[in-house]
Each structure stands twice: as C-alpha cells, then as structure tokens.
Amino acid sequence: MSDSGPETARVSAPVAIILFGSPGSGKGTQSKYIVDWLGIPQISTGDMLRDHIRRGTEIGVSIASRMRAGTLVPDELVNALVAERVARPDCAKGFILDGYPRTTAQARQMMRLLNPLGVEEVVIHLVVDYNVIIARMQGRRVCPKCGTLYNSVSRPPKTEGICDLDGEKLVVREDDRPEVVRERLEQYEAQTRPVIDFFRQDNHRVFDVDASRERPETVFSRIQGMLADIPGLTVKEVVV
Ligand code: ADP
C-alpha cells in the first residue's frame, strides 16, 4: 500500500495524531492509511456526528440542520463525544483525531483531555490550495455503507459509481453540494485555520505536508517519514 516496502509498524508510545486540514484536504484518506500502518483507531468527529444522524438519536436530531448547512456543531457536544471515545480501551496505544479540534476552544479542551493521558502529540497539517479543494470536492463520492471515499480524478472506483469493497452504489455526501462546500470552507477560514496558529504558538509539534499536488499514497509516505523520525514513536517490523 505504501511506498515504504514490505514493512509495517506499531506504536511503542501512546500517540495522538491530529490530522488537520481544510475540508477536502484528504484527512479521511490519510487516516485510513495510518490506521492500517499503526493499528490505532481513527476518531472522526464528522463520522461520529453522521452516525448519530443516521441512528436518529437526540444528538443527531439536534445537529442535523447545522450539518446539512455546513456549519460547525457546538464545541461542548463534540468535546463530550471525543472525551468518551478516547477513554475506550482500543485507544490505549493512541488514536488519530480526524476533524477535531476545529476551533481554538476545542483545542484548549483537547489539551486538558490529552495531558493526563501522557500521549505524544503530533499535528499533521495537510496543506492544500483553495482551487484544488474546490475541484476535488466536486468529484467526491462516498460509499453509504462502508464510508470509503472516492474521487473521479484522483481515486476512481474500479467500476464507475460502485464501491470496490462492497458493491454499493456511491453517493454525493449531502454537505458536498457546491453551496454547502462554500459554507464549510468559510467556516474553516474563520474558525478552524486559527487553530494551527494556536498549536504553533503553544509549541506543539506541527508538520506541514503539501497535499495539493501529490497522490494520496505519496502524501502518506511523507507522513510515515515524519512520524518515523520521532524517537520512540514507531517500531518497524518486517513482514515476511
Ligand atoms: P470535512 O472535514 O470534509 O468538512 P467532516 O466529516 O470532518 O468533513 O465534517 C462534516 C461536518 O461535521 C462539518 O461541516 C461540521 O458540521 C461537523 N463537524 C465535524 N467535526 C466537527 C468539530 N470538531 N466541531 C464542530 N463541528 C464538526
């Protein structure tokens, strides 16, 4: 899967990998690569919220219209979801935060949550050009069953319109409609971009990765290189 050959890796110290970037920057795709590589779970606040909507829970009902419009849901709500999720046993070796934190208030809360856990934190900032994002999101399709993302240009399914993994018919996510995409990007500029400055000022380890031009596999091998350089973080095992 990666360019790094027949090697896999496991984390040796608990790690919180914070995948940061605008809508369409590839956070979900990179998360899935990292899950396979390091064997730690992906915590996607967007997926958790969509799951609540699908199940028609009280939370789901309360956020449905905001999600449809592409606006952020309240900090307290996502903070509580993430706090509950990272306390589960499968997060003991670490986890990937995909789409959280998205406001500086969430980032402060995240610090309060992670400090006592003693995890190594790494922020991976996927940097993507605005026009590239717009083009990407127009071609984006998702499998409603397993959540796999496809893109007509960079990651087409083997058969057009059909999920490679389970044969489901692919759909356009409701908030990928053009007017909603614009709103999501505005929310990102106003509320989320300042979080990266917060991380930098607060002396977090932030890695910028150019995710505009390269293919997702190449972006992933860059991320692997960055993470492998952190002493004690990953243990390489050769697969025979
Ligand atoms: P993307 O990163 O492509 O916008 P996500 O699936 O991460 O997609 O998010 C979809 C929607 O879920 C957002 O537009 C927002 O309404 C909501 N959401 C997800 N994560 C958060 C968060 N951390 N804080 C507030 N709202 C969130």
PDB file of C-alpha atoms and ligand atoms in Angstrom:
ATOM      1  CA  MET A   1       0.000   0.000   0.000  1.00  0.00           C
ATOM      2  CA  SER A   2       2.753   2.464   0.843  1.00  0.00           C
ATOM      3  CA  ASP A   3       5.987   3.322  -0.905  1.00  0.00           C
ATOM      4  CA  SER A   4       7.966   2.099   2.071  1.00  0.00           C
ATOM      5  CA  GLY A   5       8.073  -1.565   1.076  1.00  0.00           C
ATOM      6  CA  PRO A   6       7.007  -4.658   2.968  1.00  0.00           C
ATOM      7  CA  GLU A   7       7.138  -3.112   6.399  1.00  0.00           C
ATOM      8  CA  THR A   8       4.532  -2.444   8.934  1.00  0.00           C
ATOM      9  CA  ALA A   9       4.856  -0.582  12.185  1.00  0.00           C
ATOM     10  CA  ARG A  10       3.343  -0.433  15.598  1.00  0.00           C
ATOM     11  CA  VAL A  11       3.435   2.468  18.012  1.00  0.00           C
ATOM     12  CA  SER A  12       5.683   1.956  21.009  1.00  0.00           C
ATOM     13  CA  ALA A  13       4.484   5.039  22.901  1.00  0.00           C
ATOM     14  CA  PRO A  14       0.842   6.166  23.054  1.00  0.00           C
ATOM     15  CA  VAL A  15       0.379   8.755  20.377  1.00  0.00           C
ATOM     16  CA  ALA A  16      -2.296  11.251  19.398  1.00  0.00           C
ATOM     17  CA  ILE A  17      -2.007  12.037  15.709  1.00  0.00           C
ATOM     18  CA  ILE A  18      -4.017  15.151  14.984  1.00  0.00           C
ATOM     19  CA  LEU A  19      -4.857  15.349  11.294  1.00  0.00           C
ATOM     20  CA  PHE A  20      -5.507  18.944  10.488  1.00  0.00           C
ATOM     21  CA  GLY A  21      -6.606  20.492   7.210  1.00  0.00           C
ATOM     22  CA  SER A  22      -9.491  22.078   5.369  1.00  0.00           C
ATOM     23  CA  PRO A  23     -12.472  20.131   4.033  1.00  0.00           C
ATOM     24  CA  GLY A  24     -11.224  18.143   1.045  1.00  0.00           C
ATOM     25  CA  SER A  25      -7.591  18.105   2.193  1.00  0.00           C
ATOM     26  CA  GLY A  26      -7.614  14.315   2.488  1.00  0.00           C
ATOM     27  CA  LYS A  27      -7.793  13.858   6.268  1.00  0.00           C
ATOM     28  CA  GLY A  28     -10.115  10.868   5.983  1.00  0.00           C
ATOM     29  CA  THR A  29      -7.992   9.147   3.337  1.00  0.00           C
ATOM     30  CA  GLN A  30      -4.747   9.658   5.255  1.00  0.00           C
ATOM     31  CA  SER A  31      -6.416   8.498   8.487  1.00  0.00           C
ATOM     32  CA  LYS A  32      -7.275   5.188   6.895  1.00  0.00           C
ATOM     33  CA  TYR A  33      -3.670   4.659   5.751  1.00  0.00           C
ATOM     34  CA  ILE A  34      -2.397   5.438   9.256  1.00  0.00           C
ATOM     35  CA  VAL A  35      -4.942   3.061  10.823  1.00  0.00           C
ATOM     36  CA  ASP A  36      -3.591   0.226   8.652  1.00  0.00           C
ATOM     37  CA  TRP A  37       0.008   1.182   9.336  1.00  0.00           C
ATOM     38  CA  LEU A  38      -0.008   1.798  13.082  1.00  0.00           C
ATOM     39  CA  GLY A  39      -3.027  -0.220  14.176  1.00  0.00           C
ATOM     40  CA  ILE A  40      -4.571   2.641  16.141  1.00  0.00           C
ATOM     41  CA  PRO A  41      -8.181   3.801  15.689  1.00  0.00           C
ATOM     42  CA  GLN A  42      -9.414   6.801  13.728  1.00  0.00           C
ATOM     43  CA  ILE A  43     -11.656   9.174  15.629  1.00  0.00           C
ATOM     44  CA  SER A  44     -13.552  11.197  13.040  1.00  0.00           C
ATOM     45  CA  THR A  45     -15.952  13.669  14.623  1.00  0.00           C
ATOM     46  CA  GLY A  46     -17.704  14.068  11.250  1.00  0.00           C
ATOM     47  CA  ASP A  47     -18.331  10.288  11.057  1.00  0.00           C
ATOM     48  CA  MET A  48     -19.493  10.168  14.677  1.00  0.00           C
ATOM     49  CA  LEU A  49     -21.932  13.013  14.088  1.00  0.00           C
ATOM     50  CA  ARG A  50     -23.243  11.479  10.852  1.00  0.00           C
ATOM     51  CA  ASP A  51     -23.731   8.209  12.707  1.00  0.00           C
ATOM     52  CA  HIS A  52     -25.912   9.993  15.279  1.00  0.00           C
ATOM     53  CA  ILE A  53     -27.987  11.463  12.473  1.00  0.00           C
ATOM     54  CA  ARG A  54     -28.372   8.060  10.820  1.00  0.00           C
ATOM     55  CA  ARG A  55     -29.474   6.469  14.079  1.00  0.00           C
ATOM     56  CA  GLY A  56     -31.875   9.343  14.797  1.00  0.00           C
ATOM     57  CA  THR A  57     -30.523   9.897  18.323  1.00  0.00           C
ATOM     58  CA  GLU A  58     -31.305  13.025  20.332  1.00  0.00           C
ATOM     59  CA  ILE A  59     -27.871  14.376  19.400  1.00  0.00           C
ATOM     60  CA  GLY A  60     -28.499  13.521  15.739  1.00  0.00           C
ATOM     61  CA  VAL A  61     -31.804  15.379  15.677  1.00  0.00           C
ATOM     62  CA  SER A  62     -30.243  18.432  17.347  1.00  0.00           C
ATOM     63  CA  ILE A  63     -27.396  18.774  14.807  1.00  0.00           C
ATOM     64  CA  ALA A  64     -28.955  17.641  11.522  1.00  0.00           C
ATOM     65  CA  SER A  65     -29.781  21.090  10.168  1.00  0.00           C
ATOM     66  CA  ARG A  66     -26.348  22.521  11.055  1.00  0.00           C
ATOM     67  CA  MET A  67     -24.570  19.615   9.371  1.00  0.00           C
ATOM     68  CA  ARG A  68     -26.729  19.971   6.268  1.00  0.00           C
ATOM     69  CA  ALA A  69     -25.830  23.649   6.088  1.00  0.00           C
ATOM     70  CA  GLY A  70     -22.101  23.015   6.582  1.00  0.00           C
ATOM     71  CA  THR A  71     -21.823  24.951   9.850  1.00  0.00           C
ATOM     72  CA  LEU A  72     -19.958  23.659  12.874  1.00  0.00           C
ATOM     73  CA  VAL A  73     -21.824  21.950  15.692  1.00  0.00           C
ATOM     74  CA  PRO A  74     -21.387  23.236  19.280  1.00  0.00           C
ATOM     75  CA  ASP A  75     -17.982  22.743  20.927  1.00  0.00           C
ATOM     76  CA  GLU A  76     -19.409  21.140  24.090  1.00  0.00           C
ATOM     77  CA  LEU A  77     -21.079  18.444  22.042  1.00  0.00           C
ATOM     78  CA  VAL A  78     -18.006  17.342  20.074  1.00  0.00           C
ATOM     79  CA  ASN A  79     -15.787  17.722  23.144  1.00  0.00           C
ATOM     80  CA  ALA A  80     -18.023  15.283  25.019  1.00  0.00           C
ATOM     81  CA  LEU A  81     -18.095  12.795  22.127  1.00  0.00           C
ATOM     82  CA  VAL A  82     -14.297  12.810  21.831  1.00  0.00           C
ATOM     83  CA  ALA A  83     -13.752  12.531  25.607  1.00  0.00           C
ATOM     84  CA  GLU A  84     -15.977   9.478  25.730  1.00  0.00           C
ATOM     85  CA  ARG A  85     -14.303   7.920  22.689  1.00  0.00           C
ATOM     86  CA  VAL A  86     -10.654   8.302  23.760  1.00  0.00           C
ATOM     87  CA  ALA A  87     -11.470   6.673  27.115  1.00  0.00           C
ATOM     88  CA  ARG A  88     -12.279   3.362  25.393  1.00  0.00           C
ATOM     89  CA  PRO A  89      -9.735   0.540  25.639  1.00  0.00           C
ATOM     90  CA  ASP A  90      -8.872   0.484  21.919  1.00  0.00           C
ATOM     91  CA  CYS A  91      -7.351   3.971  22.318  1.00  0.00           C
ATOM     92  CA  ALA A  92      -4.788   2.849  24.915  1.00  0.00           C
ATOM     93  CA  LYS A  93      -1.927   2.792  22.359  1.00  0.00           C
ATOM     94  CA  GLY A  94      -3.037   6.007  20.742  1.00  0.00           C
ATOM     95  CA  PHE A  95      -5.503   7.305  18.184  1.00  0.00           C
ATOM     96  CA  ILE A  96      -5.933   9.585  15.206  1.00  0.00           C
ATOM     97  CA  LEU A  97      -8.040  12.704  15.583  1.00  0.00           C
ATOM     98  CA  ASP A  98      -9.626  13.465  12.214  1.00  0.00           C
ATOM     99  CA  GLY A  99     -11.570  16.725  12.111  1.00  0.00           C
ATOM    100  CA  TYR A 100     -11.007  17.627  15.762  1.00  0.00           C
ATOM    101  CA  PRO A 101     -10.136  20.150  17.141  1.00  0.00           C
ATOM    102  CA  ARG A 102     -11.796  22.621  14.790  1.00  0.00           C
ATOM    103  CA  THR A 103     -11.976  25.716  16.998  1.00  0.00           C
ATOM    104  CA  THR A 104      -9.454  27.125  19.477  1.00  0.00           C
ATOM    105  CA  ALA A 105     -11.938  26.361  22.277  1.00  0.00           C
ATOM    106  CA  GLN A 106     -11.887  22.706  21.181  1.00  0.00           C
ATOM    107  CA  ALA A 107      -8.076  22.790  21.018  1.00  0.00           C
ATOM    108  CA  ARG A 108      -7.881  24.012  24.625  1.00  0.00           C
ATOM    109  CA  GLN A 109     -10.278  21.305  25.716  1.00  0.00           C
ATOM    110  CA  MET A 110      -8.258  18.734  23.791  1.00  0.00           C
ATOM    111  CA  MET A 111      -5.151  19.745  25.751  1.00  0.00           C
ATOM    112  CA  ARG A 112      -6.996  19.260  29.033  1.00  0.00           C
ATOM    113  CA  LEU A 113      -8.120  15.865  27.833  1.00  0.00           C
ATOM    114  CA  LEU A 114      -4.779  14.628  26.481  1.00  0.00           C
ATOM    115  CA  ASN A 115      -2.375  15.958  29.113  1.00  0.00           C
ATOM    116  CA  PRO A 116      -3.304  13.433  31.808  1.00  0.00           C
ATOM    117  CA  LEU A 117      -3.186  10.555  29.280  1.00  0.00           C
ATOM    118  CA  GLY A 118       0.548  11.079  28.715  1.00  0.00           C
ATOM    119  CA  VAL A 119       0.307  10.700  24.942  1.00  0.00           C
ATOM    120  CA  GLU A 120       2.844  12.005  22.446  1.00  0.00           C
ATOM    121  CA  GLU A 121       1.063  14.540  20.299  1.00  0.00           C
ATOM    122  CA  VAL A 122       1.775  15.220  16.675  1.00  0.00           C
ATOM    123  CA  VAL A 123      -0.125  17.629  14.462  1.00  0.00           C
ATOM    124  CA  ILE A 124      -0.059  16.810  10.750  1.00  0.00           C
ATOM    125  CA  HIS A 125      -1.199  19.806   8.747  1.00  0.00           C
ATOM    126  CA  LEU A 126      -2.369  18.860   5.249  1.00  0.00           C
ATOM    127  CA  VAL A 127      -1.819  21.996   3.213  1.00  0.00           C
ATOM    128  CA  VAL A 128      -3.986  22.290   0.096  1.00  0.00           C
ATOM    129  CA  ASP A 129      -4.563  25.036  -2.415  1.00  0.00           C
ATOM    130  CA  TYR A 130      -8.096  26.522  -2.413  1.00  0.00           C
ATOM    131  CA  ASN A 131      -8.773  25.787  -6.104  1.00  0.00           C
ATOM    132  CA  VAL A 132      -7.588  22.220  -5.732  1.00  0.00           C
ATOM    133  CA  ILE A 133     -10.040  21.727  -2.881  1.00  0.00           C
ATOM    134  CA  ILE A 134     -12.968  23.013  -4.903  1.00  0.00           C
ATOM    135  CA  ALA A 135     -12.097  20.732  -7.835  1.00  0.00           C
ATOM    136  CA  ARG A 136     -11.634  17.736  -5.549  1.00  0.00           C
ATOM    137  CA  MET A 137     -14.873  18.144  -3.716  1.00  0.00           C
ATOM    138  CA  GLN A 138     -16.834  18.315  -6.931  1.00  0.00           C
ATOM    139  CA  GLY A 139     -15.630  14.840  -7.855  1.00  0.00           C
ATOM    140  CA  ARG A 140     -16.069  13.315  -4.413  1.00  0.00           C
ATOM    141  CA  ARG A 141     -18.302  10.285  -3.880  1.00  0.00           C
ATOM    142  CA  VAL A 142     -18.750   8.142  -0.808  1.00  0.00           C
ATOM    143  CA  CYS A 143     -19.967   4.620  -0.124  1.00  0.00           C
ATOM    144  CA  PRO A 144     -23.042   4.944   2.108  1.00  0.00           C
ATOM    145  CA  LYS A 145     -22.350   1.521   3.595  1.00  0.00           C
ATOM    146  CA  CYS A 146     -18.629   1.439   4.500  1.00  0.00           C
ATOM    147  CA  GLY A 147     -17.711   5.140   4.263  1.00  0.00           C
ATOM    148  CA  THR A 148     -14.910   4.668   1.685  1.00  0.00           C
ATOM    149  CA  LEU A 149     -14.222   7.878  -0.204  1.00  0.00           C
ATOM    150  CA  TYR A 150     -13.609   8.018  -3.937  1.00  0.00           C
ATOM    151  CA  ASN A 151     -12.721  10.786  -6.304  1.00  0.00           C
ATOM    152  CA  SER A 152     -13.412  10.775 -10.020  1.00  0.00           C
ATOM    153  CA  VAL A 153      -9.929  12.209 -10.707  1.00  0.00           C
ATOM    154  CA  SER A 154      -7.516  11.044  -8.012  1.00  0.00           C
ATOM    155  CA  ARG A 155      -9.157   7.885  -6.735  1.00  0.00           C
ATOM    156  CA  PRO A 156     -11.796   6.487  -9.079  1.00  0.00           C
ATOM    157  CA  PRO A 157     -13.578   3.235  -8.184  1.00  0.00           C
ATOM    158  CA  LYS A 158     -12.877   0.247 -10.455  1.00  0.00           C
ATOM    159  CA  THR A 159     -16.445   0.415 -11.791  1.00  0.00           C
ATOM    160  CA  GLU A 160     -17.865   3.891 -12.102  1.00  0.00           C
ATOM    161  CA  GLY A 161     -20.334   4.731  -9.353  1.00  0.00           C
ATOM    162  CA  ILE A 162     -19.832   1.466  -7.431  1.00  0.00           C
ATOM    163  CA  CYS A 163     -17.878   0.810  -4.213  1.00  0.00           C
ATOM    164  CA  ASP A 164     -14.868  -1.512  -4.786  1.00  0.00           C
ATOM    165  CA  LEU A 165     -15.287  -3.075  -1.365  1.00  0.00           C
ATOM    166  CA  ASP A 166     -18.971  -3.924  -1.102  1.00  0.00           C
ATOM    167  CA  GLY A 167     -20.610  -3.139  -4.443  1.00  0.00           C
ATOM    168  CA  GLU A 168     -22.838  -0.387  -3.010  1.00  0.00           C
ATOM    169  CA  LYS A 169     -23.903   2.485  -5.242  1.00  0.00           C
ATOM    170  CA  LEU A 170     -21.785   5.559  -4.423  1.00  0.00           C
ATOM    171  CA  VAL A 171     -23.489   8.809  -3.407  1.00  0.00           C
ATOM    172  CA  VAL A 172     -22.653  12.516  -3.117  1.00  0.00           C
ATOM    173  CA  ARG A 173     -22.478  13.412   0.568  1.00  0.00           C
ATOM    174  CA  GLU A 174     -25.217  15.911   1.265  1.00  0.00           C
ATOM    175  CA  ASP A 175     -22.750  18.513   2.520  1.00  0.00           C
ATOM    176  CA  ASP A 176     -20.579  18.128  -0.608  1.00  0.00           C
ATOM    177  CA  ARG A 177     -23.122  20.098  -2.633  1.00  0.00           C
ATOM    178  CA  PRO A 178     -21.412  23.263  -4.016  1.00  0.00           C
ATOM    179  CA  GLU A 179     -23.245  25.835  -1.882  1.00  0.00           C
ATOM    180  CA  VAL A 180     -22.562  23.815   1.260  1.00  0.00           C
ATOM    181  CA  VAL A 181     -18.910  23.341   0.297  1.00  0.00           C
ATOM    182  CA  ARG A 182     -18.554  27.132   0.145  1.00  0.00           C
ATOM    183  CA  GLU A 183     -20.024  27.460   3.632  1.00  0.00           C
ATOM    184  CA  ARG A 184     -17.718  24.742   5.013  1.00  0.00           C
ATOM    185  CA  LEU A 185     -14.679  26.490   3.552  1.00  0.00           C
ATOM    186  CA  GLU A 186     -15.790  29.789   5.088  1.00  0.00           C
ATOM    187  CA  GLN A 187     -16.210  28.123   8.445  1.00  0.00           C
ATOM    188  CA  TYR A 188     -12.748  26.654   8.046  1.00  0.00           C
ATOM    189  CA  GLU A 189     -11.151  30.024   7.313  1.00  0.00           C
ATOM    190  CA  ALA A 190     -12.933  31.800  10.164  1.00  0.00           C
ATOM    191  CA  GLN A 191     -12.911  29.196  12.918  1.00  0.00           C
ATOM    192  CA  THR A 192     -10.510  26.382  12.138  1.00  0.00           C
ATOM    193  CA  ARG A 193      -7.461  27.900  10.465  1.00  0.00           C
ATOM    194  CA  PRO A 194      -6.637  29.886  13.656  1.00  0.00           C
ATOM    195  CA  VAL A 195      -6.213  26.557  15.468  1.00  0.00           C
ATOM    196  CA  ILE A 196      -2.963  25.862  13.600  1.00  0.00           C
ATOM    197  CA  ASP A 197      -1.547  29.188  14.856  1.00  0.00           C
ATOM    198  CA  PHE A 198      -2.669  28.234  18.343  1.00  0.00           C
ATOM    199  CA  PHE A 199      -0.748  24.943  18.050  1.00  0.00           C
ATOM    200  CA  ARG A 200       2.379  26.697  16.778  1.00  0.00           C
ATOM    201  CA  GLN A 201       2.329  29.360  19.498  1.00  0.00           C
ATOM    202  CA  ASP A 202       1.747  26.702  22.107  1.00  0.00           C
ATOM    203  CA  ASN A 203       4.894  24.808  20.986  1.00  0.00           C
ATOM    204  CA  HIS A 204       3.186  21.758  19.578  1.00  0.00           C
ATOM    205  CA  ARG A 205       4.926  19.563  17.092  1.00  0.00           C
ATOM    206  CA  VAL A 206       3.372  20.638  13.778  1.00  0.00           C
ATOM    207  CA  PHE A 207       4.354  19.048  10.461  1.00  0.00           C
ATOM    208  CA  ASP A 208       3.197  20.751   7.280  1.00  0.00           C
ATOM    209  CA  VAL A 209       2.630  18.369   4.387  1.00  0.00           C
ATOM    210  CA  ASP A 210       1.882  19.564   0.866  1.00  0.00           C
ATOM    211  CA  ALA A 211      -1.268  17.673  -0.046  1.00  0.00           C
ATOM    212  CA  SER A 212      -2.116  19.632  -3.208  1.00  0.00           C
ATOM    213  CA  ARG A 213      -0.050  18.045  -5.910  1.00  0.00           C
ATOM    214  CA  GLU A 214       0.999  14.584  -4.792  1.00  0.00           C
ATOM    215  CA  ARG A 215      -1.079  11.433  -4.941  1.00  0.00           C
ATOM    216  CA  PRO A 216      -2.544  10.260  -1.606  1.00  0.00           C
ATOM    217  CA  GLU A 217      -0.012   7.376  -1.415  1.00  0.00           C
ATOM    218  CA  THR A 218       2.877   9.825  -1.742  1.00  0.00           C
ATOM    219  CA  VAL A 219       1.422  12.155   0.882  1.00  0.00           C
ATOM    220  CA  PHE A 220       1.159   9.128   3.153  1.00  0.00           C
ATOM    221  CA  SER A 221       4.795   8.135   2.686  1.00  0.00           C
ATOM    222  CA  ARG A 222       5.799  11.692   3.652  1.00  0.00           C
ATOM    223  CA  ILE A 223       3.714  11.348   6.807  1.00  0.00           C
ATOM    224  CA  GLN A 224       5.339   7.984   7.532  1.00  0.00           C
ATOM    225  CA  GLY A 225       8.768   9.575   7.186  1.00  0.00           C
ATOM    226  CA  MET A 226       7.877  12.381   9.581  1.00  0.00           C
ATOM    227  CA  LEU A 227       6.404  10.069  12.188  1.00  0.00           C
ATOM    228  CA  ALA A 228       9.234   7.560  11.910  1.00  0.00           C
ATOM    229  CA  ASP A 229      11.687  10.337  12.800  1.00  0.00           C
ATOM    230  CA  ILE A 230      10.099  10.871  16.190  1.00  0.00           C
ATOM    231  CA  PRO A 231      12.266   8.937  18.640  1.00  0.00           C
ATOM    232  CA  GLY A 232      10.485   6.050  20.301  1.00  0.00           C
ATOM    233  CA  LEU A 233       7.246   6.558  18.440  1.00  0.00           C
ATOM    234  CA  THR A 234       7.145   3.740  15.952  1.00  0.00           C
ATOM    235  CA  VAL A 235       8.626   0.286  15.914  1.00  0.00           C
ATOM    236  CA  LYS A 236       9.197  -1.165  12.484  1.00  0.00           C
ATOM    237  CA  GLU A 237       8.506  -4.822  11.910  1.00  0.00           C
ATOM    238  CA  VAL A 238       9.434  -6.561   8.705  1.00  0.00           C
ATOM    239  CA  VAL A 239       6.579  -8.597   7.300  1.00  0.00           C
ATOM    240  CA  VAL A 240       7.724 -11.920   5.826  1.00  0.00           C
TER     241      VAL A 240
HETATM  242  P1  ADP B   1     -14.808  17.897   6.307  1.00  0.00           P
HETATM  243  O1  ADP B   1     -13.537  17.930   7.105  1.00  0.00           O
HETATM  244  O2  ADP B   1     -14.580  17.447   4.917  1.00  0.00           O
HETATM  245  O3  ADP B   1     -15.596  19.177   6.421  1.00  0.00           O
HETATM  246  P2  ADP B   1     -16.147  16.238   8.305  1.00  0.00           P
HETATM  247  O4  ADP B   1     -16.789  14.926   8.060  1.00  0.00           O
HETATM  248  O5  ADP B   1     -14.944  16.282   9.177  1.00  0.00           O
HETATM  249  O6  ADP B   1     -15.824  16.812   6.864  1.00  0.00           O
HETATM  250  O7  ADP B   1     -17.234  17.236   8.933  1.00  0.00           O
HETATM  251  C1  ADP B   1     -18.543  17.367   8.432  1.00  0.00           C
HETATM  252  C2  ADP B   1     -19.369  18.307   9.315  1.00  0.00           C
HETATM  253  O8  ADP B   1     -19.444  17.780  10.643  1.00  0.00           O
HETATM  254  C3  ADP B   1     -18.802  19.712   9.495  1.00  0.00           C
HETATM  255  O9  ADP B   1     -19.206  20.564   8.445  1.00  0.00           O
HETATM  256  C4  ADP B   1     -19.453  20.118  10.823  1.00  0.00           C
HETATM  257  O10 ADP B   1     -20.818  20.475  10.654  1.00  0.00           O
HETATM  258  C5  ADP B   1     -19.425  18.823  11.619  1.00  0.00           C
HETATM  259  N1  ADP B   1     -18.201  18.660  12.435  1.00  0.00           N
HETATM  260  C6  ADP B   1     -17.262  17.675  12.298  1.00  0.00           C
HETATM  261  N2  ADP B   1     -16.284  17.810  13.206  1.00  0.00           N
HETATM  262  C7  ADP B   1     -16.585  18.903  13.958  1.00  0.00           C
HETATM  263  C8  ADP B   1     -15.955  19.571  15.046  1.00  0.00           C
HETATM  264  N3  ADP B   1     -14.793  19.134  15.553  1.00  0.00           N
HETATM  265  N4  ADP B   1     -16.570  20.683  15.544  1.00  0.00           N
HETATM  266  C9  ADP B   1     -17.739  21.130  15.048  1.00  0.00           C
HETATM  267  N5  ADP B   1     -18.379  20.568  14.013  1.00  0.00           N
HETATM  268  C10 ADP B   1     -17.827  19.455  13.463  1.00  0.00           C
END
